[in-house]
CSV table of C-alpha atoms in Angstrom, one decimal:
chain,number,residue,atom,x,y,z
C,1,PHE,CA,68.0,-44.7,-73.4
C,2,MET,CA,64.7,-43.0,-75.9
C,3,ASP,CA,62.4,-43.9,-73.1
C,4,VAL,CA,64.5,-41.3,-70.8
C,5,PHE,CA,64.7,-38.8,-73.4
C,6,ILE,CA,61.3,-39.2,-74.1
C,7,ARG,CA,60.7,-39.1,-70.2
C,8,ASP,CA,63.0,-36.2,-69.7
C,9,THR,CA,61.5,-33.6,-72.8
C,10,LYS,CA,57.5,-34.0,-70.9
C,11,GLU,CA,59.2,-33.2,-67.7
C,12,ARG,CA,61.6,-30.3,-69.5
C,13,ARG,CA,58.3,-29.5,-70.7
C,14,ARG,CA,56.0,-29.4,-67.5
C,15,VAL,CA,57.9,-27.5,-66.1
C,16,VAL,CA,59.0,-25.2,-68.2
C,17,GLN,CA,54.9,-24.7,-68.5
C,18,ALA,CA,54.1,-24.1,-64.9
C,19,GLU,CA,56.7,-21.1,-65.1
C,20,SER,CA,55.3,-20.2,-67.9
C,21,MET,CA,51.8,-20.4,-66.5
C,22,ARG,CA,52.6,-19.7,-63.5
C,23,ALA,CA,54.0,-15.6,-64.2
C,24,LEU,CA,50.8,-15.1,-66.5
C,25,THR,CA,48.6,-16.3,-63.4
C,26,GLU,CA,51.5,-13.3,-61.4
C,27,HIS,CA,50.1,-11.2,-63.4
C,28,LEU,CA,47.0,-11.8,-63.9
C,29,SER,CA,46.2,-11.7,-60.2
C,30,GLY,CA,44.3,-8.2,-59.9
C,31,LEU,CA,41.8,-8.8,-63.1
C,32,LYS,CA,38.8,-7.5,-62.5
C,33,LEU,CA,35.8,-8.4,-63.8
C,34,SER,CA,35.5,-6.0,-66.2
C,35,ALA,CA,38.0,-7.2,-68.4
C,36,LYS,CA,37.6,-8.0,-71.5
C,37,TRP,CA,40.0,-10.9,-73.5
C,38,SER,CA,40.2,-8.7,-76.5
C,39,ASP,CA,42.4,-6.3,-74.4
C,40,VAL,CA,43.8,-8.5,-72.2
C,41,LYS,CA,45.3,-10.2,-75.2
C,42,VAL,CA,47.2,-7.9,-76.9
C,43,GLU,CA,48.6,-7.0,-73.3
C,44,LEU,CA,50.3,-10.0,-72.9
C,45,LEU,CA,51.0,-11.2,-76.4
C,46,GLU,CA,54.0,-8.1,-75.6
C,47,LYS,CA,54.9,-8.8,-71.9
C,48,PHE,CA,55.1,-12.3,-72.2
C,49,SER,CA,55.6,-13.6,-77.1
C,50,HIS,CA,58.2,-15.2,-75.6
C,51,LEU,CA,56.6,-17.4,-72.9
C,52,LEU,CA,55.2,-18.7,-76.9
C,53,MET,CA,56.6,-22.4,-78.4
C,54,PRO,CA,58.7,-21.6,-81.0
C,55,ALA,CA,56.1,-22.1,-83.7
C,56,LEU,CA,54.2,-18.1,-82.1
C,57,GLN,CA,57.6,-16.7,-81.6
C,58,THR,CA,56.3,-13.7,-84.8
C,59,ALA,CA,55.7,-10.7,-85.5
C,60,GLU,CA,52.5,-11.7,-86.6
C,61,ALA,CA,51.8,-13.5,-82.8
C,62,SER,CA,48.5,-12.1,-81.9
C,63,ALA,CA,47.3,-13.0,-85.5
C,64,VAL,CA,47.8,-16.0,-85.4
C,65,SER,CA,44.6,-18.8,-84.4
C,66,MET,CA,44.5,-21.0,-81.6
C,67,ASP,CA,44.7,-24.2,-83.6
C,68,THR,CA,47.9,-23.3,-86.3
C,69,PRO,CA,49.9,-26.2,-86.0
C,70,TYR,CA,53.6,-26.2,-84.6
C,71,MET,CA,56.2,-25.9,-87.0
C,72,TYR,CA,59.7,-28.0,-85.8
C,73,GLY,CA,62.2,-26.3,-85.9
C,74,ALA,CA,65.4,-28.3,-85.8
C,75,ASP,CA,67.5,-26.7,-83.7
C,76,SER,CA,63.8,-25.7,-80.7
C,77,ASP,CA,61.6,-27.9,-78.5
C,78,PRO,CA,57.7,-27.6,-80.6
C,79,GLU,CA,56.1,-27.8,-77.7
C,80,ALA,CA,58.4,-26.1,-74.8
C,81,GLY,CA,56.2,-22.8,-74.6
C,82,LEU,CA,52.5,-21.9,-74.0
C,83,SER,CA,50.3,-22.3,-77.2
C,84,LEU,CA,47.6,-19.2,-77.3
C,85,LEU,CA,44.5,-21.3,-75.9
C,86,ASP,CA,47.0,-21.6,-72.3
C,87,PHE,CA,47.1,-17.8,-72.0
C,88,MET,CA,42.8,-17.9,-72.5
C,89,ASP,CA,43.3,-20.9,-69.8
C,90,ALA,CA,44.8,-18.3,-67.9
C,91,PHE,CA,42.6,-15.2,-68.5
C,92,GLU,CA,39.8,-18.0,-67.7
C,93,ARG,CA,41.0,-18.4,-64.2
C,94,ALA,CA,42.0,-15.1,-63.7
C,95,ILE,CA,38.4,-13.8,-64.1
C,96,SER,CA,36.5,-16.9,-61.9
C,97,ASP,CA,39.4,-15.5,-59.1
C,98,ALA,CA,37.6,-11.9,-59.7
C,99,GLU,CA,33.7,-13.2,-59.1
C,100,ARG,CA,35.5,-15.3,-56.5
C,101,ARG,CA,36.4,-12.1,-54.5
C,102,GLU,CA,33.8,-9.5,-55.9
C,103,ALA,CA,31.6,-11.9,-54.3
C,104,GLU,CA,33.0,-12.5,-50.9
C,105,THR,CA,33.2,-8.6,-51.4
C,106,ARG,CA,29.1,-8.2,-51.4
C,107,GLN,CA,29.6,-10.9,-48.6
C,108,LYS,CA,31.8,-9.4,-45.6
C,109,GLU,CA,30.0,-6.0,-47.3
C,110,LYS,CA,26.2,-8.0,-45.8
C,111,ASP,CA,27.8,-9.5,-43.7
C,112,SER,CA,29.0,-6.6,-41.5
C,113,ALA,CA,26.1,-4.4,-42.9
C,114,LEU,CA,24.2,-6.7,-40.6
C,115,ARG,CA,26.0,-7.5,-37.6
C,116,SER,CA,26.0,-4.2,-38.3
C,117,GLN,CA,22.3,-3.7,-37.7
C,118,ARG,CA,21.8,-6.0,-35.0
C,119,GLN,CA,24.6,-4.4,-32.8
C,120,HIS,CA,22.2,-1.3,-33.6
C,121,ARG,CA,19.2,-3.1,-32.6
C,122,ASP,CA,20.7,-4.8,-29.5
C,123,ALA,CA,21.9,-0.8,-28.3
C,124,PHE,CA,18.2,0.3,-28.6
C,125,ARG,CA,17.2,-3.1,-26.3
C,126,GLN,CA,18.7,-1.7,-23.7
C,127,LEU,CA,18.3,1.9,-24.0
C,128,LEU,CA,14.4,-0.4,-23.4
C,129,ASP,CA,15.7,-1.9,-20.1
C,130,GLU,CA,17.4,1.2,-19.2
C,131,TYR,CA,13.6,2.9,-19.6
C,132,ARG,CA,12.4,0.0,-17.6
C,133,ALA,CA,10.4,1.7,-15.0
C,134,GLN,CA,9.2,4.3,-17.2
C,135,ILE,CA,7.5,1.6,-19.7
C,136,THR,CA,5.0,-0.5,-18.5
C,137,PRO,CA,2.1,-3.3,-18.9
C,138,ALA,CA,0.0,-0.5,-20.1
C,139,SER,CA,2.7,1.9,-21.6
C,140,THR,CA,3.2,2.8,-25.3
C,141,TRP,CA,4.3,4.1,-28.0
C,142,THR,CA,3.5,7.4,-28.1
C,143,GLN,CA,3.9,7.5,-23.9
C,144,PHE,CA,7.2,7.1,-24.5
C,145,PHE,CA,8.6,8.4,-27.8
C,146,PRO,CA,9.5,11.7,-26.0
C,147,LEU,CA,12.3,10.3,-23.8
C,148,ILE,CA,14.2,8.3,-26.7
C,149,LYS,CA,13.8,10.4,-29.5
C,150,THR,CA,17.1,12.5,-28.9
C,151,ASP,CA,18.9,9.4,-28.2
C,152,GLN,CA,21.7,8.1,-31.0
C,153,ARG,CA,21.2,4.4,-30.1
C,154,TYR,CA,17.7,5.6,-31.6
C,155,ILE,CA,18.5,7.0,-34.8
C,156,ASP,CA,21.0,4.4,-35.6
C,157,MET,CA,18.1,2.2,-35.6
C,158,LEU,CA,15.8,4.6,-38.4
C,159,GLY,CA,16.8,3.3,-42.0
C,160,GLN,CA,17.9,-0.1,-41.4
C,161,PRO,CA,15.8,-2.5,-43.0
C,162,GLY,CA,14.0,-5.6,-39.5
C,163,SER,CA,12.4,-4.7,-37.4
C,164,THR,CA,12.0,-0.7,-36.5
C,165,PRO,CA,11.5,0.6,-33.7
C,166,LEU,CA,7.8,0.8,-32.4
C,167,GLU,CA,8.7,-3.0,-33.0
C,168,LEU,CA,10.8,-3.6,-30.8
C,169,PHE,CA,9.2,-1.4,-28.0
C,170,TRP,CA,5.9,-3.7,-29.0
C,171,ASP,CA,7.8,-7.1,-28.2
C,172,HIS,CA,9.2,-6.0,-24.9
C,173,VAL,CA,6.0,-4.8,-24.0
C,174,GLU,CA,4.4,-7.9,-25.2
C,175,LEU,CA,7.2,-9.5,-22.5
C,176,LEU,CA,6.0,-7.6,-19.7
C,177,GLU,CA,2.9,-9.1,-20.4
C,178,GLU,CA,4.5,-12.3,-20.4
C,179,ASP,CA,5.3,-11.9,-16.8
C,180,VAL,CA,2.8,-9.9,-15.6
C,181,TYR,CA,0.3,-13.2,-16.9
C,182,ARG,CA,3.0,-16.1,-15.5
C,183,GLU,CA,3.3,-14.0,-12.0
C,184,ARG,CA,-1.2,-13.8,-12.2
C,185,LYS,CA,-0.7,-17.6,-12.4
C,186,LEU,CA,1.3,-18.1,-9.7
C,187,LEU,CA,-0.4,-15.8,-7.3
C,188,GLU,CA,-3.8,-17.9,-8.3
C,189,SER,CA,-2.8,-20.8,-7.5
C,190,ALA,CA,-1.7,-19.8,-4.7
C,191,MET,CA,-4.8,-17.9,-3.5
C,192,ARG,CA,-7.2,-21.6,-4.8
C,193,ASP,CA,-4.9,-23.8,-2.1
C,194,VAL,CA,-6.3,-21.8,0.5
C,195,GLY,CA,-9.5,-20.7,-0.5
C,196,PHE,CA,-8.9,-17.3,-1.0
C,197,LYS,CA,-11.9,-15.4,-3.4
C,198,ILE,CA,-11.4,-12.5,-5.1
C,199,GLN,CA,-14.7,-10.5,-5.6
C,200,VAL,CA,-15.1,-7.6,-6.3
C,201,ASP,CA,-15.4,-5.2,-3.8
C,202,THR,CA,-11.9,-7.0,-2.3
C,203,THR,CA,-9.3,-4.1,-1.9
C,204,ARG,CA,-6.4,-3.6,-2.9
C,205,GLU,CA,-4.7,-4.4,0.7
C,206,GLU,CA,-6.4,-7.6,1.0
C,207,VAL,CA,-4.5,-8.8,-2.1
C,208,LYS,CA,-0.7,-7.2,-1.6
C,209,ALA,CA,-1.0,-8.9,2.8
C,210,PHE,CA,-2.9,-12.5,1.0
C,211,ALA,CA,1.1,-11.7,-1.3
C,212,ALA,CA,2.9,-11.2,1.5
C,213,ASP,CA,2.1,-14.1,3.3
C,214,PHE,CA,1.7,-17.1,0.5
C,215,TYR,CA,3.2,-15.9,-2.5
C,216,GLN,CA,5.5,-12.7,-2.9
C,217,VAL,CA,4.4,-11.1,-6.0
C,218,PRO,CA,7.2,-7.9,-7.6
C,219,ASP,CA,5.9,-4.6,-6.7
C,220,MET,CA,6.6,-3.4,-11.0
C,221,TYR,CA,3.5,-6.1,-11.5
C,222,PHE,CA,1.3,-6.6,-8.4
C,223,ASP,CA,-0.7,-3.0,-9.0
C,224,TYR,CA,-1.8,-4.5,-12.9
C,225,ILE,CA,-1.7,-8.2,-11.4
C,226,TYR,CA,-4.4,-6.5,-8.8
C,227,GLU,CA,-6.4,-4.7,-12.0
C,228,GLN,CA,-6.6,-8.3,-14.2
C,229,LEU,CA,-8.0,-10.5,-10.9
C,230,LEU,CA,-10.6,-7.5,-10.1
C,231,MET,CA,-12.0,-7.2,-13.7
C,232,LYS,CA,-12.1,-11.7,-13.8
C,233,ALA,CA,-13.7,-10.9,-11.2
C,234,ARG,CA,-16.4,-8.4,-12.5
C,235,HIS,CA,-17.0,-10.3,-15.6
C,236,LYS,CA,-17.0,-13.0,-13.7
C,237,LYS,CA,-20.3,-11.0,-11.4
C,238,GLU,CA,-21.7,-10.3,-14.4
C,239,GLU,CA,-22.8,-13.3,-16.1
C,240,GLU,CA,-24.0,-14.6,-13.1
C,241,ASP,CA,-26.5,-12.2,-12.1
C,242,GLU,CA,-26.8,-12.0,-16.0
C,243,ARG,CA,-27.5,-16.5,-15.6
C,244,LEU,CA,-29.9,-16.0,-12.6
C,245,GLN,CA,-32.0,-12.6,-14.2
C,246,ARG,CA,-32.6,-15.5,-17.1
C,247,GLN,CA,-33.7,-18.0,-14.7
C,248,ARG,CA,-35.8,-15.8,-12.7
C,249,ARG,CA,-38.0,-14.6,-15.5
C,250,ARG,CA,-37.7,-18.6,-17.0
C,251,VAL,CA,-39.8,-19.2,-14.1
C,252,LEU,CA,-42.2,-15.9,-14.1
C,253,ASP,CA,-43.5,-16.9,-17.5
C,254,ASP,CA,-43.5,-20.5,-16.8
C,255,PHE,CA,-46.2,-19.2,-13.3
C,256,LYS,CA,-48.0,-17.1,-16.0
C,257,TYR,CA,-48.7,-19.2,-17.9
C,258,ALA,CA,-49.7,-21.8,-14.9
C,259,LEU,CA,-52.4,-18.8,-13.9
C,260,TYR,CA,-53.6,-18.7,-17.2
C,261,ASP,CA,-54.6,-22.4,-17.2
C,262,LEU,CA,-56.2,-22.1,-14.4
C,263,MET,CA,-59.7,-23.4,-14.3
C,264,PRO,CA,-62.4,-21.8,-13.7
C,265,PRO,CA,-60.3,-18.3,-15.6
C,266,ILE,CA,-58.6,-15.7,-14.1
C,267,THR,CA,-61.4,-13.2,-15.0
C,268,ALA,CA,-61.3,-9.4,-16.0
C,269,GLY,CA,-62.7,-8.8,-13.0
C,270,SER,CA,-60.9,-11.3,-10.6
C,271,THR,CA,-58.7,-10.0,-7.5
C,272,TRP,CA,-55.7,-10.8,-5.6
C,273,ASP,CA,-57.2,-11.4,-1.8
C,274,GLU,CA,-60.0,-13.7,-4.2
C,275,GLU,CA,-57.3,-15.6,-6.1
C,276,LYS,CA,-54.7,-16.5,-3.8
C,277,GLU,CA,-55.6,-19.0,-2.0
C,278,ARG,CA,-56.1,-21.2,-4.8
C,279,ILE,CA,-53.1,-20.2,-6.4
C,280,SER,CA,-51.0,-20.6,-3.0
C,281,ARG,CA,-51.0,-23.8,-3.9
C,282,LEU,CA,-49.7,-23.7,-7.5
C,283,PRO,CA,-45.6,-25.9,-8.0
C,284,GLU,CA,-45.4,-22.5,-10.0
C,285,PHE,CA,-45.8,-20.2,-7.3
C,286,ARG,CA,-43.7,-21.4,-5.2
C,287,ASP,CA,-40.9,-21.9,-7.8
C,288,VAL,CA,-41.4,-17.6,-7.8
C,289,ALA,CA,-41.3,-17.8,-4.0
C,290,ASP,CA,-41.2,-13.9,-4.3
C,291,GLU,CA,-45.2,-13.3,-3.3
C,292,ALA,CA,-44.5,-9.8,-4.6
C,293,ALA,CA,-43.2,-10.3,-7.4
C,294,SER,CA,-46.5,-13.2,-8.2
C,295,ARG,CA,-48.8,-10.7,-7.6
C,296,GLU,CA,-47.7,-8.3,-11.0
C,297,VAL,CA,-48.0,-10.8,-11.9
C,298,PHE,CA,-51.5,-11.5,-11.6
C,299,ASP,CA,-51.7,-8.2,-12.2
C,300,ARG,CA,-50.4,-8.2,-15.8
C,301,VAL,CA,-53.0,-11.0,-16.0
C,302,VAL,CA,-55.8,-9.4,-14.7
C,303,GLU,CA,-54.9,-6.7,-17.2
C,304,ARG,CA,-54.7,-8.8,-20.2
C,305,GLU,CA,-58.0,-10.6,-19.9
C,306,GLN,CA,-59.9,-6.9,-19.5
C,307,GLU,CA,-58.1,-5.2,-22.5
C,308,ARG,CA,-59.1,-8.4,-24.5
C,309,ASP,CA,-63.1,-7.5,-22.7
C,310,LEU,CA,-62.5,-4.1,-22.9
C,311,ALA,CA,-61.8,-5.0,-27.2
C,312,LYS,CA,-64.8,-7.6,-28.0
C,313,LYS,CA,-66.9,-4.5,-26.1
C,314,SER,CA,-65.9,-2.0,-29.1
C,315,HIS,CA,-66.1,-5.3,-31.8
C,316,ARG,CA,-69.8,-6.0,-30.8
C,317,SER,CA,-70.2,-2.6,-30.3
C,318,ARG,CA,-69.0,-1.9,-34.0
C,319,ASP,CA,-71.5,-4.4,-35.5
C,320,SER,CA,-74.1,-3.2,-34.9
C,321,GLU,CA,-73.7,0.7,-35.5
C,322,HIS,CA,-73.2,-1.0,-39.2
C,323,HIS,CA,-76.5,-3.0,-38.6
C,324,LYS,CA,-78.8,0.0,-37.6
C,325,ARG,CA,-76.4,1.8,-40.7
C,326,SER,CA,-77.4,-1.1,-42.8
C,327,ARG,CA,-81.9,-0.7,-41.2
C,328,SER,CA,-82.0,2.9,-42.3
C,329,SER,CA,-80.8,2.4,-45.7
C,330,SER,CA,-83.0,-0.2,-46.3
C,331,GLU,CA,-85.7,1.5,-44.9
C,332,VAL,CA,-85.2,5.4,-46.9
C,333,ALA,CA,-85.9,3.6,-50.3
C,334,GLY,CA,-88.6,1.7,-49.9
C,335,PRO,CA,-89.4,-2.1,-51.4
C,336,PRO,CA,-88.5,-1.8,-55.0
C,337,ASP,CA,-92.2,-2.8,-55.8
C,338,SER,CA,-93.8,1.0,-54.8
C,339,ARG,CA,-93.3,3.0,-58.5
C,340,THR,CA,-96.0,3.7,-59.5
C,341,VAL,CA,-97.6,2.8,-63.2
C,342,ARG,CA,-98.8,5.7,-64.8
C,343,PRO,CA,-102.2,4.3,-66.8
C,344,ARG,CA,-102.2,4.0,-70.9
C,345,THR,CA,-104.1,6.5,-72.9
C,346,SER,CA,-104.8,6.9,-76.1
C,347,SER,CA,-103.1,9.9,-77.3
C,348,ASP,CA,-99.9,8.0,-76.1
C,349,GLU,CA,-101.2,5.0,-79.0
C,350,ASN,CA,-101.4,8.2,-81.4
C,351,SER,CA,-98.4,9.2,-80.1
C,352,ASN,CA,-97.1,6.1,-81.1
C,353,GLY,CA,-98.5,6.0,-84.7
C,354,TYR,CA,-96.8,9.3,-85.0
C,355,SER,CA,-93.8,7.8,-84.2
C,356,GLU,CA,-94.0,5.1,-86.2
C,357,ALA,CA,-95.6,6.5,-89.0
C,358,LEU,CA,-92.3,9.3,-88.8
C,359,HIS,CA,-89.7,6.1,-88.6
C,360,GLN,CA,-91.4,5.3,-92.4
C,361,SER,CA,-91.0,8.2,-94.5
C,362,GLY,CA,-87.2,8.1,-93.4
C,363,GLY,CA,-87.7,11.6,-91.4
C,364,ASN,CA,-88.1,13.8,-94.2
C,365,GLY,CA,-91.7,15.0,-92.7
C,366,MET,CA,-93.4,12.9,-94.8
C,367,SER,CA,-96.4,10.8,-93.7
C,368,VAL,CA,-97.5,7.5,-95.5
C,369,ASP,CA,-98.9,9.0,-98.2
C,370,GLY,CA,-96.9,10.9,-99.9
C,371,HIS,CA,-98.6,14.1,-98.2
C,372,ASP,CA,-96.5,17.2,-95.8
C,373,SER,CA,-97.1,16.2,-92.2
C,374,GLU,CA,-95.1,19.5,-91.3
C,375,LEU,CA,-97.2,21.6,-88.8
C,376,GLU,CA,-97.2,24.9,-87.9
C,377,GLU,CA,-96.5,26.8,-84.9
C,378,GLY,CA,-98.8,25.9,-82.4
C,379,GLU,CA,-100.7,22.7,-83.5
C,380,MET,CA,-101.1,19.7,-81.9
C,381,VAL,CA,-101.0,16.0,-83.7
C,382,LEU,CA,-104.6,14.5,-82.2
C-alpha cells in the first residue's frame, strides 16, 4: 500500500510540475534577449504565485530565498508545485530560446543579403553577355563603362561587398582570352599537320582560307588569332635575325684575328690586291663567303696598322725634341769649373784682420789695444 501511495504521489507531483512549467514556458515564449531576471521575477510572482509550492505562497514570496526549506502542512503536499529555482530555470530556457531566435534571424538576414548580392552579380554577368559583341579580348573598362553606366543591373552592384563590376568585367575578358588561346592552339595544330607556316608577310586572307578548309575559327576570334600568329612570326624572325648577326660577327672576328696572325704580317702599306691571293687560302676567309665584307675587315686592319705607325712616329718625334732641348740647355750653362777665381791680395788680408779685431773688441769700435778705432768720413783702412 505504501509503495502505491508513493508512486501515485510522485506521479501527481510530476504532472503538476509539468503543467506549471508549460504555463511558464508559454508565458515566456516571447521574452526578449535584453530581459533581466530581476524584472521577470517580479512579473512571474505576480501572475503565477499560485504555481508555487504551498510553503512559498505567501505575501513575502518575492523575498524568500530560493533555498528556503519546504514547510509541511497538514492538508497539503509540500512538494506539489514550483520553486523559485524552477522559475529561474524557465527564465534561462526562455533566454536560450531568445538567443537561438536572434542567431537564426541574423543568419536569415545574412543569407538574404548574400542571396541578393549573388542575384545582382548574376544579373550583371547577364548584362556582360548581352554586350558580348562589344566586348573583345582587347577591350578596356573605360571603353565599356559608358555603355552600362545607367543600367540598373550595374547600379545594383555598387556598394555591395564581394566582386566589383570592374573585377567581373576583367573576368569576362580573361574568359575571352582563354577562348582565343584555345582556338589559336587548335588552329596551329592544324597548320602543323599540313605544313602551313605563318610568315611576317602572310596575309589575313591566306589564313582565313586555310581555316575555312581545315579548322573553322569563330569569326569573333579570328582577328585576334591572326594578330597573335603574326606577332609570333615577327618575334621568331627577330630572334633568328639576331642569331645570324651574332654568328656573322663571330665569323668576321675570326677572320680579323687570322689577318693579324699572317706571316709575314700585314703592314700599313699592304693592299688588297697584293694580299688577296694568300688571304684567300685562309679557312676563315672561306667561312666569311663574302669578298666585300672580307675586304672591309682587311681595310680596318690596314687602317689600324697605319694608326700604330703614326703613333710610333709621333712618339719618336717627341723623344728627339726632348733630347734636343736637353743638349741646348747644357751648352748655355757651360761646364761647372769654368768660373774665374780672383787671387787673394794684401788688401783682403788687411780687411780680414780688421774684421777679426772688430770681433774681438765686442763690436764697439775699439781696437784690441784699447784705442778708439772709429774712422772719420773719407778715411780708409790700410
